[in-house]
mmCIF file of C-alpha atoms and ligand atoms in Angstrom:
data_model
loop_
_atom_site.group_PDB
_atom_site.id
_atom_site.type_symbol
_atom_site.label_atom_id
_atom_site.label_comp_id
_atom_site.label_asym_id
_atom_site.label_seq_id
_atom_site.Cartn_x
_atom_site.Cartn_y
_atom_site.Cartn_z
ATOM 1 C CA MET A 1 -18.022 16.288 -29.672
ATOM 2 C CA LYS A 2 -17.425 17.756 -34.033
ATOM 3 C CA ILE A 3 -16.365 20.870 -35.561
ATOM 4 C CA ILE A 4 -18.308 21.418 -38.805
ATOM 5 C CA CYS A 5 -16.840 23.994 -40.792
ATOM 6 C CA ILE A 6 -18.792 25.351 -44.134
ATOM 7 C CA GLY A 7 -16.464 26.637 -46.751
ATOM 8 C CA ARG A 8 -16.781 29.217 -49.366
ATOM 9 C CA ASN A 9 -19.755 31.053 -47.245
ATOM 10 C CA TYR A 10 -19.403 34.750 -47.506
ATOM 11 C CA GLY A 11 -19.524 35.494 -51.590
ATOM 12 C CA LYS A 12 -16.940 38.355 -52.029
ATOM 13 C CA HIS A 13 -14.337 35.670 -50.089
ATOM 14 C CA ALA A 14 -15.396 32.668 -52.274
ATOM 15 C CA LEU A 15 -14.397 34.796 -54.987
ATOM 16 C CA GLU A 16 -10.565 36.406 -53.191
ATOM 17 C CA LEU A 17 -9.554 32.987 -53.707
ATOM 18 C CA GLY A 18 -10.266 32.528 -57.318
ATOM 19 C CA ASN A 19 -13.735 29.885 -56.015
ATOM 20 C CA GLY A 20 -18.099 30.216 -57.679
ATOM 21 C CA ILE A 21 -20.060 30.573 -55.579
ATOM 22 C CA PRO A 22 -21.730 27.673 -54.617
ATOM 23 C CA GLU A 23 -24.967 26.587 -54.945
ATOM 24 C CA GLN A 24 -25.229 24.270 -51.285
ATOM 25 C CA PRO A 25 -23.901 24.675 -48.381
ATOM 26 C CA VAL A 26 -19.586 23.127 -48.318
ATOM 27 C CA ILE A 27 -18.769 21.639 -46.076
ATOM 28 C CA PHE A 28 -15.773 19.608 -44.169
ATOM 29 C CA CYS A 29 -15.065 19.114 -40.524
ATOM 30 C CA LYS A 30 -12.392 19.492 -38.064
ATOM 31 C CA PRO A 31 -11.536 17.056 -35.141
ATOM 32 C CA ASP A 32 -11.201 17.387 -32.246
ATOM 33 C CA THR A 33 -7.597 18.012 -31.182
ATOM 34 C CA ALA A 34 -7.970 21.201 -33.151
ATOM 35 C CA LEU A 35 -9.893 22.897 -30.531
ATOM 36 C CA LEU A 36 -7.527 26.279 -29.017
ATOM 37 C CA LYS A 37 -9.673 27.770 -26.382
ATOM 38 C CA ASN A 38 -8.647 30.344 -23.098
ATOM 39 C CA ASN A 39 -6.288 33.132 -25.357
ATOM 40 C CA GLU A 40 -3.991 30.246 -25.337
ATOM 41 C CA PRO A 41 -1.065 31.315 -27.757
ATOM 42 C CA PHE A 42 -1.094 29.339 -31.532
ATOM 43 C CA TYR A 43 2.402 28.080 -32.634
ATOM 44 C CA HIS A 44 2.644 28.078 -35.993
ATOM 45 C CA PRO A 45 3.530 24.654 -37.932
ATOM 46 C CA ASP A 46 6.826 23.613 -39.458
ATOM 47 C CA PHE A 47 4.817 21.958 -42.839
ATOM 48 C CA SER A 48 3.175 25.481 -43.825
ATOM 49 C CA ASN A 49 4.826 28.758 -45.280
ATOM 50 C CA ASP A 50 0.963 30.131 -45.149
ATOM 51 C CA ILE A 51 -0.945 29.628 -42.668
ATOM 52 C CA HIS A 52 -3.876 32.218 -42.964
ATOM 53 C CA HIS A 53 -6.594 33.731 -40.486
ATOM 54 C CA GLU A 54 -10.137 33.179 -41.048
ATOM 55 C CA VAL A 55 -12.443 34.146 -38.519
ATOM 56 C CA GLU A 56 -15.771 32.880 -37.895
ATOM 57 C CA LEU A 57 -19.157 33.130 -36.195
ATOM 58 C CA VAL A 58 -19.439 29.670 -34.279
ATOM 59 C CA ILE A 59 -22.491 27.965 -32.818
ATOM 60 C CA LYS A 60 -22.652 25.851 -30.120
ATOM 61 C CA ILE A 61 -25.284 22.672 -30.198
ATOM 62 C CA ASP A 62 -27.039 22.799 -27.901
ATOM 63 C CA LYS A 63 -29.102 19.185 -28.014
ATOM 64 C CA ILE A 64 -29.733 16.228 -30.521
ATOM 65 C CA GLY A 65 -30.720 16.892 -33.602
ATOM 66 C CA LYS A 66 -31.431 14.322 -37.562
ATOM 67 C CA SER A 67 -32.683 16.049 -40.461
ATOM 68 C CA VAL A 68 -34.219 19.276 -38.723
ATOM 69 C CA LEU A 69 -36.763 21.323 -40.351
ATOM 70 C CA PRO A 70 -35.843 24.766 -41.083
ATOM 71 C CA ASN A 71 -38.308 26.146 -39.309
ATOM 72 C CA PHE A 72 -37.385 24.444 -35.890
ATOM 73 C CA SER A 73 -33.565 24.991 -36.338
ATOM 74 C CA HIS A 74 -33.426 27.940 -34.083
ATOM 75 C CA GLN A 75 -33.994 25.659 -30.446
ATOM 76 C CA TYR A 76 -30.348 23.279 -31.598
ATOM 77 C CA TYR A 77 -28.414 26.388 -30.183
ATOM 78 C CA SER A 78 -28.860 29.780 -28.012
ATOM 79 C CA SER A 79 -24.727 30.324 -27.709
ATOM 80 C CA ILE A 80 -22.622 31.917 -30.629
ATOM 81 C CA SER A 81 -18.684 32.727 -29.576
ATOM 82 C CA LEU A 82 -16.062 33.679 -32.488
ATOM 83 C CA GLY A 83 -13.204 31.419 -34.462
ATOM 84 C CA ILE A 84 -10.473 31.468 -36.418
ATOM 85 C CA ASP A 85 -10.351 28.616 -38.868
ATOM 86 C CA PHE A 86 -6.872 28.559 -39.372
ATOM 87 C CA THR A 87 -6.027 27.099 -42.992
ATOM 88 C CA ALA A 88 -2.164 26.064 -44.300
ATOM 89 C CA ARG A 89 -3.378 28.412 -47.459
ATOM 90 C CA ASP A 90 -0.523 26.135 -49.284
ATOM 91 C CA ILE A 91 -1.558 23.690 -48.862
ATOM 92 C CA GLN A 92 -4.396 23.368 -49.369
ATOM 93 C CA ASN A 93 -4.146 24.741 -52.881
ATOM 94 C CA ASN A 94 -2.091 22.193 -53.625
ATOM 95 C CA LEU A 95 -5.054 19.614 -52.568
ATOM 96 C CA LYS A 96 -7.245 21.324 -54.405
ATOM 97 C CA ALA A 97 -5.055 21.531 -57.450
ATOM 98 C CA LYS A 98 -5.604 17.825 -57.059
ATOM 99 C CA GLY A 99 -9.333 17.115 -56.268
ATOM 100 C CA LEU A 100 -8.642 15.938 -53.192
ATOM 101 C CA PRO A 101 -9.296 16.476 -49.514
ATOM 102 C CA TRP A 102 -8.791 19.850 -47.159
ATOM 103 C CA GLU A 103 -7.613 17.823 -43.680
ATOM 104 C CA LEU A 104 -4.248 18.267 -44.048
ATOM 105 C CA ALA A 105 -4.583 22.053 -44.600
ATOM 106 C CA LYS A 106 -7.439 22.074 -42.365
ATOM 107 C CA SER A 107 -8.052 19.935 -39.690
ATOM 108 C CA PHE A 108 -4.155 20.273 -38.038
ATOM 109 C CA ASP A 109 -4.011 20.368 -34.052
ATOM 110 C CA HIS A 110 -5.576 23.558 -32.278
ATOM 111 C CA SER A 111 -6.378 24.771 -36.474
ATOM 112 C CA ALA A 112 -10.046 25.947 -34.701
ATOM 113 C CA VAL A 113 -9.317 29.009 -31.736
ATOM 114 C CA VAL A 114 -12.435 29.507 -30.200
ATOM 115 C CA GLY A 115 -13.684 32.200 -27.594
ATOM 116 C CA GLU A 116 -15.267 32.313 -24.211
ATOM 117 C CA PHE A 117 -19.618 31.969 -25.654
ATOM 118 C CA VAL A 118 -22.237 34.799 -25.246
ATOM 119 C CA PRO A 119 -25.616 33.836 -24.552
ATOM 120 C CA LEU A 120 -27.683 35.749 -28.117
ATOM 121 C CA HIS A 121 -30.715 36.987 -26.078
ATOM 122 C CA ASN A 122 -33.356 38.160 -28.281
ATOM 123 C CA GLN A 123 -30.543 39.007 -31.653
ATOM 124 C CA ASP A 124 -31.324 38.565 -34.603
ATOM 125 C CA ILE A 125 -28.347 36.262 -35.487
ATOM 126 C CA GLN A 126 -28.194 37.395 -39.571
ATOM 127 C CA ASN A 127 -26.947 40.549 -38.679
ATOM 128 C CA ILE A 128 -24.064 40.896 -36.304
ATOM 129 C CA ASP A 129 -21.266 42.619 -36.933
ATOM 130 C CA PHE A 130 -18.142 41.123 -35.794
ATOM 131 C CA SER A 131 -14.764 41.405 -37.263
ATOM 132 C CA LEU A 132 -10.583 40.363 -36.604
ATOM 133 C CA GLN A 133 -8.038 43.107 -36.084
ATOM 134 C CA LYS A 134 -4.243 41.269 -36.753
ATOM 135 C CA ASN A 135 -1.803 43.556 -34.793
ATOM 136 C CA GLY A 136 -3.616 46.258 -33.928
ATOM 137 C CA ALA A 137 -4.901 47.113 -37.608
ATOM 138 C CA LEU A 138 -8.294 46.368 -38.925
ATOM 139 C CA VAL A 139 -8.480 42.900 -41.620
ATOM 140 C CA GLN A 140 -11.690 41.662 -41.958
ATOM 141 C CA LYS A 141 -14.611 42.633 -41.594
ATOM 142 C CA GLY A 142 -18.488 41.091 -41.740
ATOM 143 C CA ASN A 143 -22.180 41.188 -40.896
ATOM 144 C CA THR A 144 -24.509 37.297 -40.655
ATOM 145 C CA SER A 145 -25.818 39.113 -43.572
ATOM 146 C CA ASP A 146 -23.693 38.368 -45.779
ATOM 147 C CA MET A 147 -24.024 34.747 -45.161
ATOM 148 C CA LEU A 148 -24.749 32.406 -48.536
ATOM 149 C CA PHE A 149 -26.390 30.431 -46.702
ATOM 150 C CA SER A 150 -27.983 31.289 -43.054
ATOM 151 C CA VAL A 151 -27.153 29.060 -39.846
ATOM 152 C CA ASN A 152 -30.706 27.778 -39.700
ATOM 153 C CA GLU A 153 -30.340 26.373 -42.859
ATOM 154 C CA ILE A 154 -26.801 24.750 -42.844
ATOM 155 C CA ILE A 155 -28.424 23.481 -39.473
ATOM 156 C CA CYS A 156 -30.625 21.592 -41.491
ATOM 157 C CA PHE A 157 -28.980 20.985 -44.182
ATOM 158 C CA VAL A 158 -25.379 19.726 -41.933
ATOM 159 C CA SER A 159 -28.437 17.782 -40.266
ATOM 160 C CA GLN A 160 -29.535 15.639 -42.306
ATOM 161 C CA TYR A 161 -25.854 13.924 -43.343
ATOM 162 C CA MET A 162 -25.030 14.345 -39.377
ATOM 163 C CA THR A 163 -26.086 14.317 -35.855
ATOM 164 C CA LEU A 164 -25.489 16.892 -34.146
ATOM 165 C CA LYS A 165 -24.766 15.938 -30.879
ATOM 166 C CA THR A 166 -24.459 18.424 -27.417
ATOM 167 C CA GLY A 167 -21.548 20.350 -27.428
ATOM 168 C CA ASP A 168 -20.924 20.302 -31.393
ATOM 169 C CA LEU A 169 -19.608 22.839 -32.468
ATOM 170 C CA ILE A 170 -20.649 25.096 -36.260
ATOM 171 C CA PHE A 171 -17.705 27.547 -37.647
ATOM 172 C CA THR A 172 -19.847 29.528 -40.191
ATOM 173 C CA GLY A 173 -17.759 31.139 -43.314
ATOM 174 C CA THR A 174 -15.743 33.386 -43.316
ATOM 175 C CA PRO A 175 -15.125 37.522 -44.684
ATOM 176 C CA GLU A 176 -13.270 38.448 -47.307
ATOM 177 C CA GLY A 177 -9.498 39.892 -46.077
ATOM 178 C CA VAL A 178 -8.006 36.243 -45.096
ATOM 179 C CA SER A 179 -4.307 36.798 -44.560
ATOM 180 C CA LYS A 180 -1.103 35.101 -43.465
ATOM 181 C CA VAL A 181 0.329 35.373 -40.130
ATOM 182 C CA SER A 182 3.280 34.811 -38.281
ATOM 183 C CA ILE A 183 5.577 34.878 -35.011
ATOM 184 C CA GLY A 184 4.598 37.532 -33.470
ATOM 185 C CA ASP A 185 1.115 38.895 -34.285
ATOM 186 C CA ARG A 186 -1.165 39.075 -32.321
ATOM 187 C CA LEU A 187 -5.602 38.589 -32.897
ATOM 188 C CA GLU A 188 -8.153 40.032 -32.062
ATOM 189 C CA ALA A 189 -11.563 39.338 -32.499
ATOM 190 C CA PHE A 190 -14.542 41.157 -31.988
ATOM 191 C CA LEU A 191 -18.390 40.058 -31.714
ATOM 192 C CA GLY A 192 -19.931 44.015 -32.471
ATOM 193 C CA THR A 193 -17.522 46.290 -30.011
ATOM 194 C CA GLN A 194 -17.168 43.205 -27.685
ATOM 195 C CA LYS A 195 -13.295 41.521 -27.596
ATOM 196 C CA LEU A 196 -13.836 37.501 -27.995
ATOM 197 C CA LEU A 197 -10.624 36.674 -28.996
ATOM 198 C CA ASP A 198 -6.555 38.260 -28.212
ATOM 199 C CA PHE A 199 -3.750 36.030 -29.317
ATOM 200 C CA LEU A 200 -0.017 35.431 -30.283
ATOM 201 C CA ILE A 201 1.009 33.903 -32.871
ATOM 202 C CA LYS A 202 4.131 31.761 -31.870
HETATM 203 MG MG1 MG B 301 -12.913 29.022 -43.100
#
């Protein structure tokens, strides 16, 4: 399986990092070794002093898709979760300054945290509230209506370049409010009022 991530998909987050608003989706991938599940603790790596949380809606792909047409994108997923796209911001800033790829900042072990997947039912995927608390204080709060590129547009776009396979995950971008995590922190992520993530930084 692969983990596809969308960068700068919420305008206020793009601006908080000093980036412009993208004209097409910004795509990067994480390997399967980046996965961290079952609310296991995240062990802070030594190579960064500025690991940021980015809470994101995560889509699980249900079937193989190549060059999916926009009107059919919704048939390729039926469950969602929340995830944390952990980012070594210090490393990313160095790489960005040199015009180099972001993998070392984005694709390290356990940098893709995912919660339990819940069925979508008849919810409008572009009107979902989600939030993140750090040590009990609200740090990020978003609604998927603020995505610059919708889930269905992302599936259509990505599948022109990469065949989507059953079990692939798509991290759909983070709203504003990203900040550094430290050893001892507790992160809790909520889909509406349902808690899907609750884990410690160790
Ligand atoms: Mg992200």
